[in-house]
Short mmCIF file of C-alpha atoms and ligand atoms in Angstrom, two decimals:
data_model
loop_
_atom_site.label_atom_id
_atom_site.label_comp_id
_atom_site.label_asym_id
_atom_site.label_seq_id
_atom_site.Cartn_x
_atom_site.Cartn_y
_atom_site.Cartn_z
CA UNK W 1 0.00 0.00 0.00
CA UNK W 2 0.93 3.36 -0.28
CA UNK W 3 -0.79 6.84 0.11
CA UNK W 4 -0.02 10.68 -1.07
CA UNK W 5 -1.71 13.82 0.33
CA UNK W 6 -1.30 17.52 0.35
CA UNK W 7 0.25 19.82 2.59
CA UNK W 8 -0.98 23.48 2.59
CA UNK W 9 0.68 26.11 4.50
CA UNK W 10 -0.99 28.06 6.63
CA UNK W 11 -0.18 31.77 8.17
CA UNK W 12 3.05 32.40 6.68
CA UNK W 13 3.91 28.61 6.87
CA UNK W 14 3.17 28.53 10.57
CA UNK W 15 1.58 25.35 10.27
CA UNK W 16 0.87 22.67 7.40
CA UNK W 17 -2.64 20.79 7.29
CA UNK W 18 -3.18 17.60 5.15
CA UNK W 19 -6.63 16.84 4.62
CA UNK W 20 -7.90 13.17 6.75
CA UNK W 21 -10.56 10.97 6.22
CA UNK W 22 -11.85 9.50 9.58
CA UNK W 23 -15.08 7.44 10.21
CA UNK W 24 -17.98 5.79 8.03
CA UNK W 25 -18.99 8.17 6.08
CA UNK W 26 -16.07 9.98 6.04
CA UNK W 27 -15.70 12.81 7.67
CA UNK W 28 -12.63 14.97 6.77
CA UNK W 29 -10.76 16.64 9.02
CA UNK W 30 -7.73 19.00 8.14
CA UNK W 31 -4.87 18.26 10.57
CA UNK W 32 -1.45 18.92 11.22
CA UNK W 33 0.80 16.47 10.26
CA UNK W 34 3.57 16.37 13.52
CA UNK W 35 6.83 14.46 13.38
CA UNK W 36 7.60 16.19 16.42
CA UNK W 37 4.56 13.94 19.29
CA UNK W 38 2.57 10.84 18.45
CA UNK W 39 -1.17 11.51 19.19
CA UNK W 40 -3.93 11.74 16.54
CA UNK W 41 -6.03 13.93 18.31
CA UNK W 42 -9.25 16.03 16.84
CA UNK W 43 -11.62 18.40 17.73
CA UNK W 44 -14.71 16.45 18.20
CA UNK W 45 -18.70 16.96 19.39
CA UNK W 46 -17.42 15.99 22.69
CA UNK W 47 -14.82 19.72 22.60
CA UNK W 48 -16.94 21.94 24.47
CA UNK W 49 -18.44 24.56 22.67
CA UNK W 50 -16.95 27.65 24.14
CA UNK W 51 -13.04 26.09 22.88
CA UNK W 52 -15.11 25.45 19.23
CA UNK W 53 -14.07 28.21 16.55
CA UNK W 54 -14.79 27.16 13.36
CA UNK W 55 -12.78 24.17 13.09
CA UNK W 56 -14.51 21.40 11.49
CA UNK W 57 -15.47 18.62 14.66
CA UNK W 58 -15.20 14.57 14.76
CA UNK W 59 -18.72 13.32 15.36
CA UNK W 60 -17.83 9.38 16.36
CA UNK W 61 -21.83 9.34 17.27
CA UNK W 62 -22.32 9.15 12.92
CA UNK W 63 -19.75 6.69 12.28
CA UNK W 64 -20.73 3.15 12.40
CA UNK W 65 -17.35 2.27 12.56
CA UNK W 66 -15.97 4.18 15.52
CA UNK W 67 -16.00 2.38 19.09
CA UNK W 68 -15.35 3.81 22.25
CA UNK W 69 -11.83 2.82 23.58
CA UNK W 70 -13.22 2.20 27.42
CA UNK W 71 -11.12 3.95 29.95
CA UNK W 72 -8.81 4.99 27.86
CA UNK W 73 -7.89 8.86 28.27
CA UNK W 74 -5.11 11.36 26.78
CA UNK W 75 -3.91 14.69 28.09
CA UNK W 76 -1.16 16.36 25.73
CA UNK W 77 1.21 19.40 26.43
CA UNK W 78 3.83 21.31 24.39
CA UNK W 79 6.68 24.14 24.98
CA UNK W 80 4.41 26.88 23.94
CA UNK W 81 2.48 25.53 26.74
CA UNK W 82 -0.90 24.61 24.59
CA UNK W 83 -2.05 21.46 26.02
CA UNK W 84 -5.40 19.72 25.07
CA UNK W 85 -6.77 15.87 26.61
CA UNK W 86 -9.92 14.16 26.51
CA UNK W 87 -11.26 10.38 25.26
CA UNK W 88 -10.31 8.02 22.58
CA UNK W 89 -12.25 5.87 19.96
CA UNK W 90 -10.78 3.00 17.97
CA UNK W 91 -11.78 4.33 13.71
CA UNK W 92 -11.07 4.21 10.29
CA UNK W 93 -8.78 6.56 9.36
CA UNK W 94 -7.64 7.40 5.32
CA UNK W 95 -4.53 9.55 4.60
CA UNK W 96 -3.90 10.06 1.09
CA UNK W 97 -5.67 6.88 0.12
CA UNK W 98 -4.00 4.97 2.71
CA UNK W 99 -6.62 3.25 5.01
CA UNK W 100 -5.84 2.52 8.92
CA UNK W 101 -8.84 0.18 10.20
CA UNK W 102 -8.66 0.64 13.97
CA UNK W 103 -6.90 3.80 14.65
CA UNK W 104 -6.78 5.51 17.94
CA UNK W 105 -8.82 8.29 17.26
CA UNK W 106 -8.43 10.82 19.96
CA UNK W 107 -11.45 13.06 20.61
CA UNK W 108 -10.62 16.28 22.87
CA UNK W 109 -12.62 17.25 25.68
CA UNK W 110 -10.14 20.32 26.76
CA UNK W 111 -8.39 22.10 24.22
CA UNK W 112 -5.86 25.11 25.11
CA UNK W 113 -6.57 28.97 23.64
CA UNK W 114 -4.03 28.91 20.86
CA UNK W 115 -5.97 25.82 19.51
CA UNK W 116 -9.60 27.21 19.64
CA UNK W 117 -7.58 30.66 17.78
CA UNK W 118 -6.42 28.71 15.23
CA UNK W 119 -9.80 28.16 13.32
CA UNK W 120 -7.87 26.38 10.29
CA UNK W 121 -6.76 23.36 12.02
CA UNK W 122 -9.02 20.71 13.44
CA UNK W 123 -6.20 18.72 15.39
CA UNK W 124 -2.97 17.00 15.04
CA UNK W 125 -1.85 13.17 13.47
CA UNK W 126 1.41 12.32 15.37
CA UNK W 127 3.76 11.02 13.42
CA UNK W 128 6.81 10.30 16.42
CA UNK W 129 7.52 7.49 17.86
CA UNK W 130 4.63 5.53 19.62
CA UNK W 131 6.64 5.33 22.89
CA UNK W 132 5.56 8.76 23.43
CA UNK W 133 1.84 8.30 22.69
CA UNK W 134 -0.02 9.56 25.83
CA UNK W 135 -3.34 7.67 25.62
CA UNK W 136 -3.45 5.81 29.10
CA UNK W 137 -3.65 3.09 30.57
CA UNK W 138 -3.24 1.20 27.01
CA UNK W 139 -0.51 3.19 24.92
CA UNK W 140 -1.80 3.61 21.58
CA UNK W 141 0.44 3.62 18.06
CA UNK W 142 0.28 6.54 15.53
CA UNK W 143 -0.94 6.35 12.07
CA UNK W 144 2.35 5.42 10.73
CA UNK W 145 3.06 2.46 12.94
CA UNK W 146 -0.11 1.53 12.01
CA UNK W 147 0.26 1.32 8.79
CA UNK W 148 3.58 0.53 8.24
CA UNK W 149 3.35 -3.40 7.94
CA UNK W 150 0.84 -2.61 4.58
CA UNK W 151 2.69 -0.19 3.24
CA UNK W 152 5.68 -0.84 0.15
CA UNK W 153 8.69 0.59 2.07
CA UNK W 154 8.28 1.01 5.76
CA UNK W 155 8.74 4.88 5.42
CA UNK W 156 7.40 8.18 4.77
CA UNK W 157 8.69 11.27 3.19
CA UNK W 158 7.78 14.98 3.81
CA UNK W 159 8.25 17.71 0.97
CA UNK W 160 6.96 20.70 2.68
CA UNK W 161 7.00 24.30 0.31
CA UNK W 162 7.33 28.02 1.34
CA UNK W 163 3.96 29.64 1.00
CA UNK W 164 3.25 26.76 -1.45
CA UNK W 165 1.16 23.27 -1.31
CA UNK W 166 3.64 20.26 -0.49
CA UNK W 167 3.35 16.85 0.02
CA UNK W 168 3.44 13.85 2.83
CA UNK W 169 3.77 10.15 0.74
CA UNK W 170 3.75 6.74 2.93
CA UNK W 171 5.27 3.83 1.09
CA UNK W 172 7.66 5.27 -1.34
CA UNK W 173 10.11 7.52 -2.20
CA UNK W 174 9.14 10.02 -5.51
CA UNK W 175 12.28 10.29 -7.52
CA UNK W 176 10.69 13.58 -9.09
CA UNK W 177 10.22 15.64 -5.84
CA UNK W 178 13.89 15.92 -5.33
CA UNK W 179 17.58 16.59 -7.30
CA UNK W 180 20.96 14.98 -6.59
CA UNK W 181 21.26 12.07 -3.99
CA UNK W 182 19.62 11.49 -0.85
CA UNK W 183 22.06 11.46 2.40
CA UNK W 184 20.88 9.09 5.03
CA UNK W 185 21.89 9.41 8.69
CA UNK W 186 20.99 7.42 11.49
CA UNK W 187 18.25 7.84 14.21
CA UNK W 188 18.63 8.64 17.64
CA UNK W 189 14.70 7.42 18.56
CA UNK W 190 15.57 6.96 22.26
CA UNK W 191 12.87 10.30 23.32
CA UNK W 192 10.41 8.87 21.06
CA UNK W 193 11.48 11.71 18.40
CA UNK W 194 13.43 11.86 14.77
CA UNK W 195 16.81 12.59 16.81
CA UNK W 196 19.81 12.74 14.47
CA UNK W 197 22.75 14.59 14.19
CA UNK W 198 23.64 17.49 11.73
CA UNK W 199 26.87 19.60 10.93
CA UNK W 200 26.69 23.05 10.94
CA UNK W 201 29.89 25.12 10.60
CA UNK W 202 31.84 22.05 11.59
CA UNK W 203 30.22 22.21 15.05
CA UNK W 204 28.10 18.69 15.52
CA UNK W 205 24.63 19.50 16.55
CA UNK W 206 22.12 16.70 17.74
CA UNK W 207 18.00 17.65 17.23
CA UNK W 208 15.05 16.66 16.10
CA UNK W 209 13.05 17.19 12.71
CA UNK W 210 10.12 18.05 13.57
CA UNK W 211 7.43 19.36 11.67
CA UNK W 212 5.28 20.53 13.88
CA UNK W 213 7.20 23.14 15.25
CA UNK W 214 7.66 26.44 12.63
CA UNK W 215 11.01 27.40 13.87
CA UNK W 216 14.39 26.13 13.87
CA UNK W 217 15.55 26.14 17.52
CA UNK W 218 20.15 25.54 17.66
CA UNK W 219 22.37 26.22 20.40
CA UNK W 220 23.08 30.03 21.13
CA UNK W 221 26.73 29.93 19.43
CA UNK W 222 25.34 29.28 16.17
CA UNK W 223 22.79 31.35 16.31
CA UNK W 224 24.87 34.51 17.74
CA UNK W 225 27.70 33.73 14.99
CA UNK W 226 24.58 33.36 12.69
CA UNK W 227 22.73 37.08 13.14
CA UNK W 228 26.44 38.51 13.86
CA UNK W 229 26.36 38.82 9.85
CA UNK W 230 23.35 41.23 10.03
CA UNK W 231 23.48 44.67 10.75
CA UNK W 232 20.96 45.82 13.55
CA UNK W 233 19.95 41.95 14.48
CA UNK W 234 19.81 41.81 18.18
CA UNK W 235 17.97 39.65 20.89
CA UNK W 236 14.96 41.31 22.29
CA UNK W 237 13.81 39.72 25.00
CA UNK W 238 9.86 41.35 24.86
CA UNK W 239 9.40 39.01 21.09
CA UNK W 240 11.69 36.89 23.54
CA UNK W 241 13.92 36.13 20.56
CA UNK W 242 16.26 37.54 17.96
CA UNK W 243 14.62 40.55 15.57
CA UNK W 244 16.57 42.52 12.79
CA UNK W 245 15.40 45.07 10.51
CA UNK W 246 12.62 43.70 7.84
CA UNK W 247 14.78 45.13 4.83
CA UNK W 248 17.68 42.76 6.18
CA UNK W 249 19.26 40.65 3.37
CA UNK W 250 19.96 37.51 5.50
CA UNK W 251 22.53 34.70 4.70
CA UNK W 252 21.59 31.63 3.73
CA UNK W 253 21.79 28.92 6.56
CA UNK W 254 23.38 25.58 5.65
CA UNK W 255 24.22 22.56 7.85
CA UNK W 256 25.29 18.83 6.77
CA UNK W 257 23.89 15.40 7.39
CA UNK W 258 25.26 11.85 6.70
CA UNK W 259 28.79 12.94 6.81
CA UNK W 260 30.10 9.08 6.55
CA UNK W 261 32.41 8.28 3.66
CA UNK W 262 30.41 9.87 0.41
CA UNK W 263 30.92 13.39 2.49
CA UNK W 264 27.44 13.41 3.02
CA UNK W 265 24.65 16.32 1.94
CA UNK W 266 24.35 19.96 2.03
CA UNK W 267 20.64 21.48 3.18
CA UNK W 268 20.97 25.15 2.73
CA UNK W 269 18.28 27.01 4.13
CA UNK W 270 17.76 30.04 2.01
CA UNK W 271 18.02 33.43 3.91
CA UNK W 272 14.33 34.65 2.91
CA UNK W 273 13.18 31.87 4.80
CA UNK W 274 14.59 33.20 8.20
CA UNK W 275 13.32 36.14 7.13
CA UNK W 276 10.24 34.67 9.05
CA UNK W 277 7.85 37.57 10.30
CA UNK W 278 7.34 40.85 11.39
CA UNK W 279 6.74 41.40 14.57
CA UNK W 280 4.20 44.40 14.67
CA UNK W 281 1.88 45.99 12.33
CA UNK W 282 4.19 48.60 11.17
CA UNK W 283 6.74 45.92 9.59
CA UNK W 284 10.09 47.32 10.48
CA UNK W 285 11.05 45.03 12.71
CA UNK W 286 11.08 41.15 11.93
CA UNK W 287 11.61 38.17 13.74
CA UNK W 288 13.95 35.21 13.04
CA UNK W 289 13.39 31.63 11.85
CA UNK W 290 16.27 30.75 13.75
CA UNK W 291 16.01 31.00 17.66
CA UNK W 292 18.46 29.51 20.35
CA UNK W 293 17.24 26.46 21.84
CA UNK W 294 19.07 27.51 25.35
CA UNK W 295 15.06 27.46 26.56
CA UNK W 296 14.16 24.12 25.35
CA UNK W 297 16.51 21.67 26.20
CA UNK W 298 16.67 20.38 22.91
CA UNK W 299 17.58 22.02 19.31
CA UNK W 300 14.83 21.66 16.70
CA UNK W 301 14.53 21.28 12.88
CA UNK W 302 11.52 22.84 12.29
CA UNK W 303 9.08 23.56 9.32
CA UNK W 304 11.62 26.11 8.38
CA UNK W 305 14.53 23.90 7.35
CA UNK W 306 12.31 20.93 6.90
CA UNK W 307 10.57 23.19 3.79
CA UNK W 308 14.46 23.31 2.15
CA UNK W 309 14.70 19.90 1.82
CA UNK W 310 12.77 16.94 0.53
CA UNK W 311 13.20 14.43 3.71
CA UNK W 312 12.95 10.57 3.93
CA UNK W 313 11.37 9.28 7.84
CA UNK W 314 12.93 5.69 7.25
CA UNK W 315 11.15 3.80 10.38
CA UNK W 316 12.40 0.36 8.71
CA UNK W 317 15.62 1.22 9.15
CA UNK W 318 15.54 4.14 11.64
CA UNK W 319 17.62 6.74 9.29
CA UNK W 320 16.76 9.82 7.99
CA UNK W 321 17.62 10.57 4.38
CA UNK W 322 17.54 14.61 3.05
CA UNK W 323 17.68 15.56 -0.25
CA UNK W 324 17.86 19.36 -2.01
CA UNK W 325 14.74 19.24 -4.05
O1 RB9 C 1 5.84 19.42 20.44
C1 RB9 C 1 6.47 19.35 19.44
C2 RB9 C 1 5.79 19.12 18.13
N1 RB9 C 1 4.37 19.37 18.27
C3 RB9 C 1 3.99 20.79 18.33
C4 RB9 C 1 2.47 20.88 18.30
C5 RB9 C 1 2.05 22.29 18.53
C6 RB9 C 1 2.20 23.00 19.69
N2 RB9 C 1 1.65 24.23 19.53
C7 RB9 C 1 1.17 24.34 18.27
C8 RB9 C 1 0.52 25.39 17.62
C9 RB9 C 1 0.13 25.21 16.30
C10 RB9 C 1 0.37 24.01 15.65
C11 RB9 C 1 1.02 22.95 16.30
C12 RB9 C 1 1.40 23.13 17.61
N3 RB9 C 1 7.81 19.50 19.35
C13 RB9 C 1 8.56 19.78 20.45
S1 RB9 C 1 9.83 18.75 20.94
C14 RB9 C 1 10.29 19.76 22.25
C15 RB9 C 1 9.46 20.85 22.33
C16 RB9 C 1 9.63 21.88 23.32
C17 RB9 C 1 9.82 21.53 24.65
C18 RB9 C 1 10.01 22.52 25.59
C19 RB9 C 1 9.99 23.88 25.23
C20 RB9 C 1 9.79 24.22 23.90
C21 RB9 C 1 9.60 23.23 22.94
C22 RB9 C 1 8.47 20.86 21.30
C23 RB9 C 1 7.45 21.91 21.13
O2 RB9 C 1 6.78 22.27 22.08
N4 RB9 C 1 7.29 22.40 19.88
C24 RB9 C 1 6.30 23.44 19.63
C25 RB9 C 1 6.87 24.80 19.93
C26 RB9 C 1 8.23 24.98 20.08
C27 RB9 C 1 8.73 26.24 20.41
C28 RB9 C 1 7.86 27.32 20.54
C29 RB9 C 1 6.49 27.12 20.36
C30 RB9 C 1 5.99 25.86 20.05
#
């Protein structure tokens, strides 16, 4: 089996939602794809109203194929501090023309402010490892373990754009959606994450791609010798981040993976696309798509860099394969 869906960008590529079939009839749902946790969880007719704003809801009461998953709860939180938690049914869920029979399908009862706010997304299909799946007592696996046995090659690949539609396939690798070779390196799944280890001026940095954060978050010495090359970029601790002027020309930002014996492969992150946002109305000021990770514990390869490359989730053979596209 295999499957192929579409990835739209959302706010200034804050956020990519693939369209998802869940339930008989189908109901579809537009979530966020997340490499980064390993909960498929929705906003459903069990999210109280008052945290409902827009987003299209997960009725399991009008699909004869959902069952209840008795006792089984979730309760989710990330670094932004959004959190959400609530029940779990066992459904049919399609990606891309790739069918999951009994997927945990987890409904929210409690969802946090920035998720009611963000009326284009109607939840989130993990897509880490299912040792960090929080559904209790009975851990639950994502979509991807799921469907992994069925599929052609146990892997998936993400080709996300800048301010363009992109693309998540399951079950084989498009030779068109990228140039040159693909480097492979090995993963680190220990945390449950995509942990691998990049190159980046000769300085090794371990992280995690992950595309369900925006950002890329590195240790402070690259990012300091980073915005050293532009003039008026400074940390400012109210955005709580570095901010340069918008007119800024920034340099490109490259780092290497699979260094083994072929010398490995070159992602270079164009400057425009840390160029990220301004941070008021009057558009002088911008802020950076690359942040120190000195608050987080661990550095992050997020939708920014992952949107330079055309990337290979190998959970066969736990590597990771990146490709210039
Ligand atoms: O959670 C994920 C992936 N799912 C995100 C879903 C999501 C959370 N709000 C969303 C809002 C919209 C769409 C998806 C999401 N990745 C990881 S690994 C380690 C951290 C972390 C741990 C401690 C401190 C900081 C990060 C995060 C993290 O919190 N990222 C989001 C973020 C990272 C930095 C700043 C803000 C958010």
């Amino acid at each position: 089996d295999s499957g192929s869906v579409t990835a739209s960008p959302r706010q200034q590529d804050t956020e990519y939602l693939c369209p998802v079939q869940i339930g008989s009839p189908a109901q579809t749902l537009p979530l966020d794809f997340d490499t980064g946790s390993s909960d498929l969880w929705v906003f459903s007719t069990d999210t109280p109203r008052s945290e409902v704003n827009g987003q299209t809801v997960y009725d399991a009461s009008s699909s004869s194929s959902a069952k209840r998953l008795s006792g089984a709860t979730w309760k989710i939180s990330y670094g932004d501090g959004s959190s959400s938690s609530g029940i779990v049914y066992l459904d049919t869920v399609t990606v891309g023309g790739l069918t999951v029979s009994r997927q945990a399908v987890e409904a929210a009862k409690q969802v946090s402010s920035s998720f009611s706010r963000d009326t284009s997304s109607s939840g989130l299909l993990g897509l880490a490892f299912s040792s960090i799946n929080t559904v209790s007592p009975n851990q639950q696996k994502t979509f991807f373990d799921n469907a992994m046995p069925h599929l052609d090659a146990p892997l998936f690949t993400a080709d996300l754009k800048h301010n363009a539609d992109g693309r998540y396939n399951f079950g084989y690798i498009d030779k068109s959606a990228y140039t040159g070779s693909i480097s492979y390196t090995p993963v680190d799944n220990s945390q449950g994450f995509w942990g691998f280890t990049a190159t980046v001026d000769g300085t090794d940095v371990t992280g995690i791609a992950d595309t369900g954060t925006t950002l890329i978050y590195l240790p402070d010495s690259i990012v300091t010798s980073y915005y050293s090359q532009v003039s008026g970029a400074r940390y400012d601790s109210s955005n709580a981040g570095y901010i340069f002027p918008c007119g800024s020309s920034m340099p490109d930002f490259s780092f290497n993976v699979g260094g083994g014996g072929g010398g490995g492969g070159t992602v270079t992150v164009p400057g425009s696309y840390v160029n990220f946002a301004p941070t008021d109305q009057t558009g002088q000021t911008c802020f950076g798509g690359l942040q120190s990770d000195s608050s987080i514990g661990i550095s992050i390869f997020g939708d920014i860099a992952l949107k330079a490359a055309f990337v290979v989730f190998d959970g066969g053979n736990k590597q990771l394969g990146w490709a210039a596209k």
